PDB file of C-alpha atoms and ligand atoms in Angstrom:
ATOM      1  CA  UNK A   1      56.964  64.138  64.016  1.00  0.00           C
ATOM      2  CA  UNK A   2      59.147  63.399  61.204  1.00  0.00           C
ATOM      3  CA  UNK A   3      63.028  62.886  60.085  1.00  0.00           C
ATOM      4  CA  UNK A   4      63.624  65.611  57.441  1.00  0.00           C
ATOM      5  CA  UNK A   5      66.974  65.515  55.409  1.00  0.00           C
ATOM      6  CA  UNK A   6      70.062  67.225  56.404  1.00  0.00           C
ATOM      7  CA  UNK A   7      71.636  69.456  53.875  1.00  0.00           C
ATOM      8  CA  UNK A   8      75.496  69.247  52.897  1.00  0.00           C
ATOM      9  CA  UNK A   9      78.417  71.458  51.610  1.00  0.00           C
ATOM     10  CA  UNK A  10      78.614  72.355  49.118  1.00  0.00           C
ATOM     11  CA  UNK A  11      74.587  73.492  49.392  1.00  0.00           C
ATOM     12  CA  UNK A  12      74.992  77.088  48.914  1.00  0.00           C
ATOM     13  CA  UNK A  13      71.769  77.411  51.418  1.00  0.00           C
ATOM     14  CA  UNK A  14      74.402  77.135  54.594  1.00  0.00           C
ATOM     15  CA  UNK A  15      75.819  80.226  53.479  1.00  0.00           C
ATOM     16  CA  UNK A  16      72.374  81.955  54.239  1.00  0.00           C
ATOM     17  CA  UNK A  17      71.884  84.325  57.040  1.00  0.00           C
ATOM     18  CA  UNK A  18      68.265  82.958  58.579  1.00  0.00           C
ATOM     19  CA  UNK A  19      65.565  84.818  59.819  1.00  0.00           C
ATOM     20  CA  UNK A  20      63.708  85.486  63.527  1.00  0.00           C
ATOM     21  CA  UNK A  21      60.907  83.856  63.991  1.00  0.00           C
ATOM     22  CA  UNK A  22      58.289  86.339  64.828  1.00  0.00           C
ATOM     23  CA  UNK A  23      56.574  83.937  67.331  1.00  0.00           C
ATOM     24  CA  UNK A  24      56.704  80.401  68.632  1.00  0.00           C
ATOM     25  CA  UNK A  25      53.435  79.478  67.485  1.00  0.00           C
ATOM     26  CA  UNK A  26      52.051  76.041  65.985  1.00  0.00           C
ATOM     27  CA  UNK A  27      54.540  75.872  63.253  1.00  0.00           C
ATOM     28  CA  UNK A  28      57.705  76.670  64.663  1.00  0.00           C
ATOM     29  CA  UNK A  29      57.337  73.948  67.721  1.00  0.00           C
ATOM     30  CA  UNK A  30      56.575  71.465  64.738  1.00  0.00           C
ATOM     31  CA  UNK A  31      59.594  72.773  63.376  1.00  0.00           C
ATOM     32  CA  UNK A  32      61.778  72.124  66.294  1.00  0.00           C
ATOM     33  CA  UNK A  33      60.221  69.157  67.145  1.00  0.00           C
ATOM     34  CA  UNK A  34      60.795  67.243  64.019  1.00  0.00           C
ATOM     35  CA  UNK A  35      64.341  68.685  64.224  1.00  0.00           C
ATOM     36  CA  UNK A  36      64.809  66.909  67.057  1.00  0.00           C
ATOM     37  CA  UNK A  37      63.847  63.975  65.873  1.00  0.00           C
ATOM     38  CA  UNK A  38      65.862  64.460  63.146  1.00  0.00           C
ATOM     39  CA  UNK A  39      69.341  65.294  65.033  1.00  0.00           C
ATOM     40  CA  UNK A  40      68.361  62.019  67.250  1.00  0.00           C
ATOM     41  CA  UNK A  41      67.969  60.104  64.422  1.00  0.00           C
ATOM     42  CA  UNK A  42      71.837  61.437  62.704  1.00  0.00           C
ATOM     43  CA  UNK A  43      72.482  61.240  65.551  1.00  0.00           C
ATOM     44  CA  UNK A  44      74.055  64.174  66.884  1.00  0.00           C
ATOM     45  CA  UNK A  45      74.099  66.906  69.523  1.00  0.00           C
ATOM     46  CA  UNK A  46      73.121  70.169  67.293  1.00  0.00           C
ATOM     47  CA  UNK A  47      71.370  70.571  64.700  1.00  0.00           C
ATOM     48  CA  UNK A  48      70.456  74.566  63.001  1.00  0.00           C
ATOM     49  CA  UNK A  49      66.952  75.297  60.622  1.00  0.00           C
ATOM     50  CA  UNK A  50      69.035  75.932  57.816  1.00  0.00           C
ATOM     51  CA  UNK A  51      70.631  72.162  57.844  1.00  0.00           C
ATOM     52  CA  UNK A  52      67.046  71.408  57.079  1.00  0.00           C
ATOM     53  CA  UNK A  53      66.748  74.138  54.328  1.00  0.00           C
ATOM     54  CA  UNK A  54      64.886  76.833  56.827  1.00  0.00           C
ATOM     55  CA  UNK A  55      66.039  79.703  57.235  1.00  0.00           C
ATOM     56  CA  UNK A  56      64.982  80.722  60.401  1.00  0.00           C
ATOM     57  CA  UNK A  57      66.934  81.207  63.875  1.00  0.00           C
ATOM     58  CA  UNK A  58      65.552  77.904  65.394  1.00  0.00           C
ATOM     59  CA  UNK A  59      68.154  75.289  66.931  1.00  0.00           C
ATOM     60  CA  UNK A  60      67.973  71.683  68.834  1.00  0.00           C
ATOM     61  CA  UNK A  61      70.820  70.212  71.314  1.00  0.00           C
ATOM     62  CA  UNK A  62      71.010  67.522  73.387  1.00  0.00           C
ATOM     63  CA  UNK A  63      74.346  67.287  74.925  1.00  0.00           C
ATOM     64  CA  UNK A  64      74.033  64.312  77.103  1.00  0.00           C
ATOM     65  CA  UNK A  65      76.274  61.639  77.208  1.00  0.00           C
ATOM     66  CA  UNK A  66      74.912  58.139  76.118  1.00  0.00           C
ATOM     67  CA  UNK A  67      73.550  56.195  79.466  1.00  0.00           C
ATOM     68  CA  UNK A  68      72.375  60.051  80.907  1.00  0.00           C
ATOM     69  CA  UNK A  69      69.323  61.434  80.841  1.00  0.00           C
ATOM     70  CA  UNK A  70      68.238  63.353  77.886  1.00  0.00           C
ATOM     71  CA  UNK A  71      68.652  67.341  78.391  1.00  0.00           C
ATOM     72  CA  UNK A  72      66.866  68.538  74.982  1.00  0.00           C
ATOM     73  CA  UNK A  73      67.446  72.305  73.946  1.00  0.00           C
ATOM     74  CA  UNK A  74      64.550  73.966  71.917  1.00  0.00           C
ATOM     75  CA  UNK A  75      66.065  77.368  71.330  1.00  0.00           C
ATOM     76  CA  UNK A  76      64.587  80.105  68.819  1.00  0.00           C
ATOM     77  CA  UNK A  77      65.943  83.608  67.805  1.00  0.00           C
ATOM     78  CA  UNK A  78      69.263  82.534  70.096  1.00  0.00           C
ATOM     79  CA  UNK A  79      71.723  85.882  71.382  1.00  0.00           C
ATOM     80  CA  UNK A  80      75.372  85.239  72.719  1.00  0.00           C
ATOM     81  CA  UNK A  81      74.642  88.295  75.651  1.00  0.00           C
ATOM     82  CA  UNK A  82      78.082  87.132  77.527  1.00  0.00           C
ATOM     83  CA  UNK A  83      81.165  85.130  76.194  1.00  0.00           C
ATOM     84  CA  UNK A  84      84.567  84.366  78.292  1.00  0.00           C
ATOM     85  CA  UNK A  85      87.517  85.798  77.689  1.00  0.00           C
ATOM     86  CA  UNK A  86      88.763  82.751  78.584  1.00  0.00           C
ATOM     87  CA  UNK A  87      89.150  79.731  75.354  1.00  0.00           C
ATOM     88  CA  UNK A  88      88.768  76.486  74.884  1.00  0.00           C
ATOM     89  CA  UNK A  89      89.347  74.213  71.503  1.00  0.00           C
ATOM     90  CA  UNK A  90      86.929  71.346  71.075  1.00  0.00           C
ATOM     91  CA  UNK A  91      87.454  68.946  67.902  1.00  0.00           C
ATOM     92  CA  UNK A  92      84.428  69.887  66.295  1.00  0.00           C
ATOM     93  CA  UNK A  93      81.758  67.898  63.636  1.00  0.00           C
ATOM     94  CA  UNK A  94      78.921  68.823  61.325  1.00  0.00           C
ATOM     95  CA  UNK A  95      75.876  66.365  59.984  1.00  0.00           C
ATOM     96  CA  UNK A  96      76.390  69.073  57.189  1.00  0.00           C
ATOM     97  CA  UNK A  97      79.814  68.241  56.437  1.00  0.00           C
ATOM     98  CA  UNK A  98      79.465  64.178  57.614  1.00  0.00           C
ATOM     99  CA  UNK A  99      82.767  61.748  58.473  1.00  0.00           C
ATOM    100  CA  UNK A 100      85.358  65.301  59.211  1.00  0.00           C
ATOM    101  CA  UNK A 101      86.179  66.900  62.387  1.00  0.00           C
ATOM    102  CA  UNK A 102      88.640  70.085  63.182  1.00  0.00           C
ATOM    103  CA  UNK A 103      89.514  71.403  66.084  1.00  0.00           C
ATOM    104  CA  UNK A 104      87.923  75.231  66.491  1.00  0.00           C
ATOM    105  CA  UNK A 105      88.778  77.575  69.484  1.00  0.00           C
ATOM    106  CA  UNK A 106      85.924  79.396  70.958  1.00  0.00           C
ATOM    107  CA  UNK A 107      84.973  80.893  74.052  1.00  0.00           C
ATOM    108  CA  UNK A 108      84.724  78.376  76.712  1.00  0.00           C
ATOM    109  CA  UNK A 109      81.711  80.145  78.517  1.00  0.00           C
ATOM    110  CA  UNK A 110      78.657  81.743  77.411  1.00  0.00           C
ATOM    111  CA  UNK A 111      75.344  82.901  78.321  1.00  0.00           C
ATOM    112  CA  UNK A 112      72.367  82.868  75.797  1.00  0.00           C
ATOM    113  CA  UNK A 113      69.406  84.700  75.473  1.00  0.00           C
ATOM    114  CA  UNK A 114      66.690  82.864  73.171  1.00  0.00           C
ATOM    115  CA  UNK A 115      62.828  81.630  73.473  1.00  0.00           C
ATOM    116  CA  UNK A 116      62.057  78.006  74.476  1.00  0.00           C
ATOM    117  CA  UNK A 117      59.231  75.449  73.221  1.00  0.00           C
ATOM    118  CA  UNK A 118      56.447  77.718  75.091  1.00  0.00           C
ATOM    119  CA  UNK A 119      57.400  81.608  73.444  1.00  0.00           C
ATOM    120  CA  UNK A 120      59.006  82.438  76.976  1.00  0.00           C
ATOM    121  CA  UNK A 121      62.553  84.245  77.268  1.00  0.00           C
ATOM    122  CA  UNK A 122      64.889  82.200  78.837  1.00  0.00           C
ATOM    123  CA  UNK A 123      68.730  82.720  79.892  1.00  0.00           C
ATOM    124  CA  UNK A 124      71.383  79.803  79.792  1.00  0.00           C
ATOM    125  CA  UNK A 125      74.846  79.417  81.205  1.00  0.00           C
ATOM    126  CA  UNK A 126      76.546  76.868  79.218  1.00  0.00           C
ATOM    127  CA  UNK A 127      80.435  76.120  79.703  1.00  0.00           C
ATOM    128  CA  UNK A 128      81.910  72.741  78.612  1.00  0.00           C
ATOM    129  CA  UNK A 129      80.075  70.979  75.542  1.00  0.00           C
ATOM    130  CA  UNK A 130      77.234  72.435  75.129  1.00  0.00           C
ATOM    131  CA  UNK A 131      79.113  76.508  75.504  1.00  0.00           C
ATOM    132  CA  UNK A 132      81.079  75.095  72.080  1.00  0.00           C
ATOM    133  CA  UNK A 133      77.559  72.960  70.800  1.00  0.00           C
ATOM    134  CA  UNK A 134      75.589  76.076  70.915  1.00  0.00           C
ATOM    135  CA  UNK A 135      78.083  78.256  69.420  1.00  0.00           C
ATOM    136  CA  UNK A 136      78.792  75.962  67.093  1.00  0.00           C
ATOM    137  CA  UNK A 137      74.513  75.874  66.170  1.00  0.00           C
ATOM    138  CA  UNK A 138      74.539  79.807  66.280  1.00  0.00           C
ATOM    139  CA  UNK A 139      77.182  80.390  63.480  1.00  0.00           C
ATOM    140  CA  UNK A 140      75.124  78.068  61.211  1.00  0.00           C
ATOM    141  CA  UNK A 141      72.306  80.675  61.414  1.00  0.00           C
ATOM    142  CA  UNK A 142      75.005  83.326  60.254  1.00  0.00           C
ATOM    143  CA  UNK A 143      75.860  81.126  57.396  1.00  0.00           C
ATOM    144  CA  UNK A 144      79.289  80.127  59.273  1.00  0.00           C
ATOM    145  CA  UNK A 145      80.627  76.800  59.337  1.00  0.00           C
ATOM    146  CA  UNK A 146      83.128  75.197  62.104  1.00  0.00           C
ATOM    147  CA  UNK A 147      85.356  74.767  58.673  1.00  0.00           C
ATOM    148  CA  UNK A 148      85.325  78.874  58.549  1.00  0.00           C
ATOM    149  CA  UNK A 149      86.961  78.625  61.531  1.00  0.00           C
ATOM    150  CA  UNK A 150      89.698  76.588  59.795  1.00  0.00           C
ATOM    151  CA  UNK A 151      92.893  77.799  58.059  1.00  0.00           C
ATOM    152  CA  UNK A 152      91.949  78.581  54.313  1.00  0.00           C
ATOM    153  CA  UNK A 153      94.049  75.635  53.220  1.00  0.00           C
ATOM    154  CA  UNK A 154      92.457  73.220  55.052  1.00  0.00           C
ATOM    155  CA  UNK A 155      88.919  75.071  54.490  1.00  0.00           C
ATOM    156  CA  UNK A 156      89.779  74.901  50.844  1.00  0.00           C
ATOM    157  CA  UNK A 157      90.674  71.085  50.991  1.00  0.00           C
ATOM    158  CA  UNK A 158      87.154  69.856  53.021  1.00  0.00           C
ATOM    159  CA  UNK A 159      85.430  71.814  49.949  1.00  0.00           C
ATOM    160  CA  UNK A 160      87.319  70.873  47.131  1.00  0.00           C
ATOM    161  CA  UNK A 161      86.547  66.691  48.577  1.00  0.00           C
ATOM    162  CA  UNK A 162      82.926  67.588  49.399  1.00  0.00           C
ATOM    163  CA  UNK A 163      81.982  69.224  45.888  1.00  0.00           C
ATOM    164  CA  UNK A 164      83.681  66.757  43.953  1.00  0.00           C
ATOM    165  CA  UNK A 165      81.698  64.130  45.775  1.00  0.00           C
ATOM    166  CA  UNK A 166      78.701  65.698  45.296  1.00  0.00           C
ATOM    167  CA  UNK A 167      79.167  65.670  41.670  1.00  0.00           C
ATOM    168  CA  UNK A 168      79.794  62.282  41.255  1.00  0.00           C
ATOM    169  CA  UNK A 169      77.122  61.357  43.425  1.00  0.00           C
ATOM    170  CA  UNK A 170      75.051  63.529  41.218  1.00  0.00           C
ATOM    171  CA  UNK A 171      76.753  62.224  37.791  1.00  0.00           C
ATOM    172  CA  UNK A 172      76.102  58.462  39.510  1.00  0.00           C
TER     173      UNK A 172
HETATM  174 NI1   NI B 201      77.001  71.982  62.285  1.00  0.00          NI
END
């Protein structure tokens, strides 16, 4: 496995719409399983291809508290089938956008349709955390942010701090 390194705004790539994979073959469980590593590593509880410059519909959560047992997530070509009517807001992070949180409304229940580690079609209920986690991973392959979710003034504001970093880091 290996830790490969997370993309940030204002990286035009998270505006990209990814791709299905075809199959879960070889590849595409190395793929998720040095994502893994990778979120682990951030650390954090989500982490979407694209943050790692692939676009393809491939995602990693592990929504466990610290002290519980691990419950890792390898989820590829993920479809919302079933959302609540009912919300919830969350105060919501990125690795991609590191050090600034927002709080996003979403559903507060879901249930996804995607392939796991082995190819096989699996179906997941997920309310609490992991309903707003994987929602949260899903929009990234859409090229959406949690900041989208945002007022434009505040959207405008995280962008405007985050480019003008990344030019003087570049100009450093
Ligand atoms: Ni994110």
């Amino acid at each position: 496995m290996a830790i490969l390194s997370i993309i940030e705004i204002p990286d035009p790539r998270l505006k990209l719409v990814s791709e299905p994979v075809a199959h879960v073959d070889a590849s595409v469980r190395k793929l998720m399983d040095d994502m893994m590593e990778t979120m682990y590593d951030a650390p954090g509880i989500g982490l979407a291809a694209i943050q790692v410059a692939v676009a393809k519909r491939v995602l990693v959560l592990d929504v466990a508290r610290e002290g519980e047992e691990p419950q890792p997530l390898f989820i590829a070509n993920p479809e919302i089938v079933w959302a609540s009517e009912e919300l919830n807001v969350y105060q919501e992070g990125c690795l991609s956008i590191p050090d600034y949180y927002g709080d996003v409304e979403r559903p507060s229940r879901v249930r996804v349709r995607y392939l796991d580690r082995d190819g096989k079609v699996q179906e997941m209920n997920a309310d609490g955390l992991l309903a707003t986690c994987v929602q949260h991973e899903i929009d990234h392959l859409n090229g959406v942010l949690f900041i989208d979710h945002l007022s434009r003034l505040k959207r405008d504001r995280v962008m405007k701090k985050y480019t003008k970093a990344a030019r003087l880091r570049s100009e450093a």
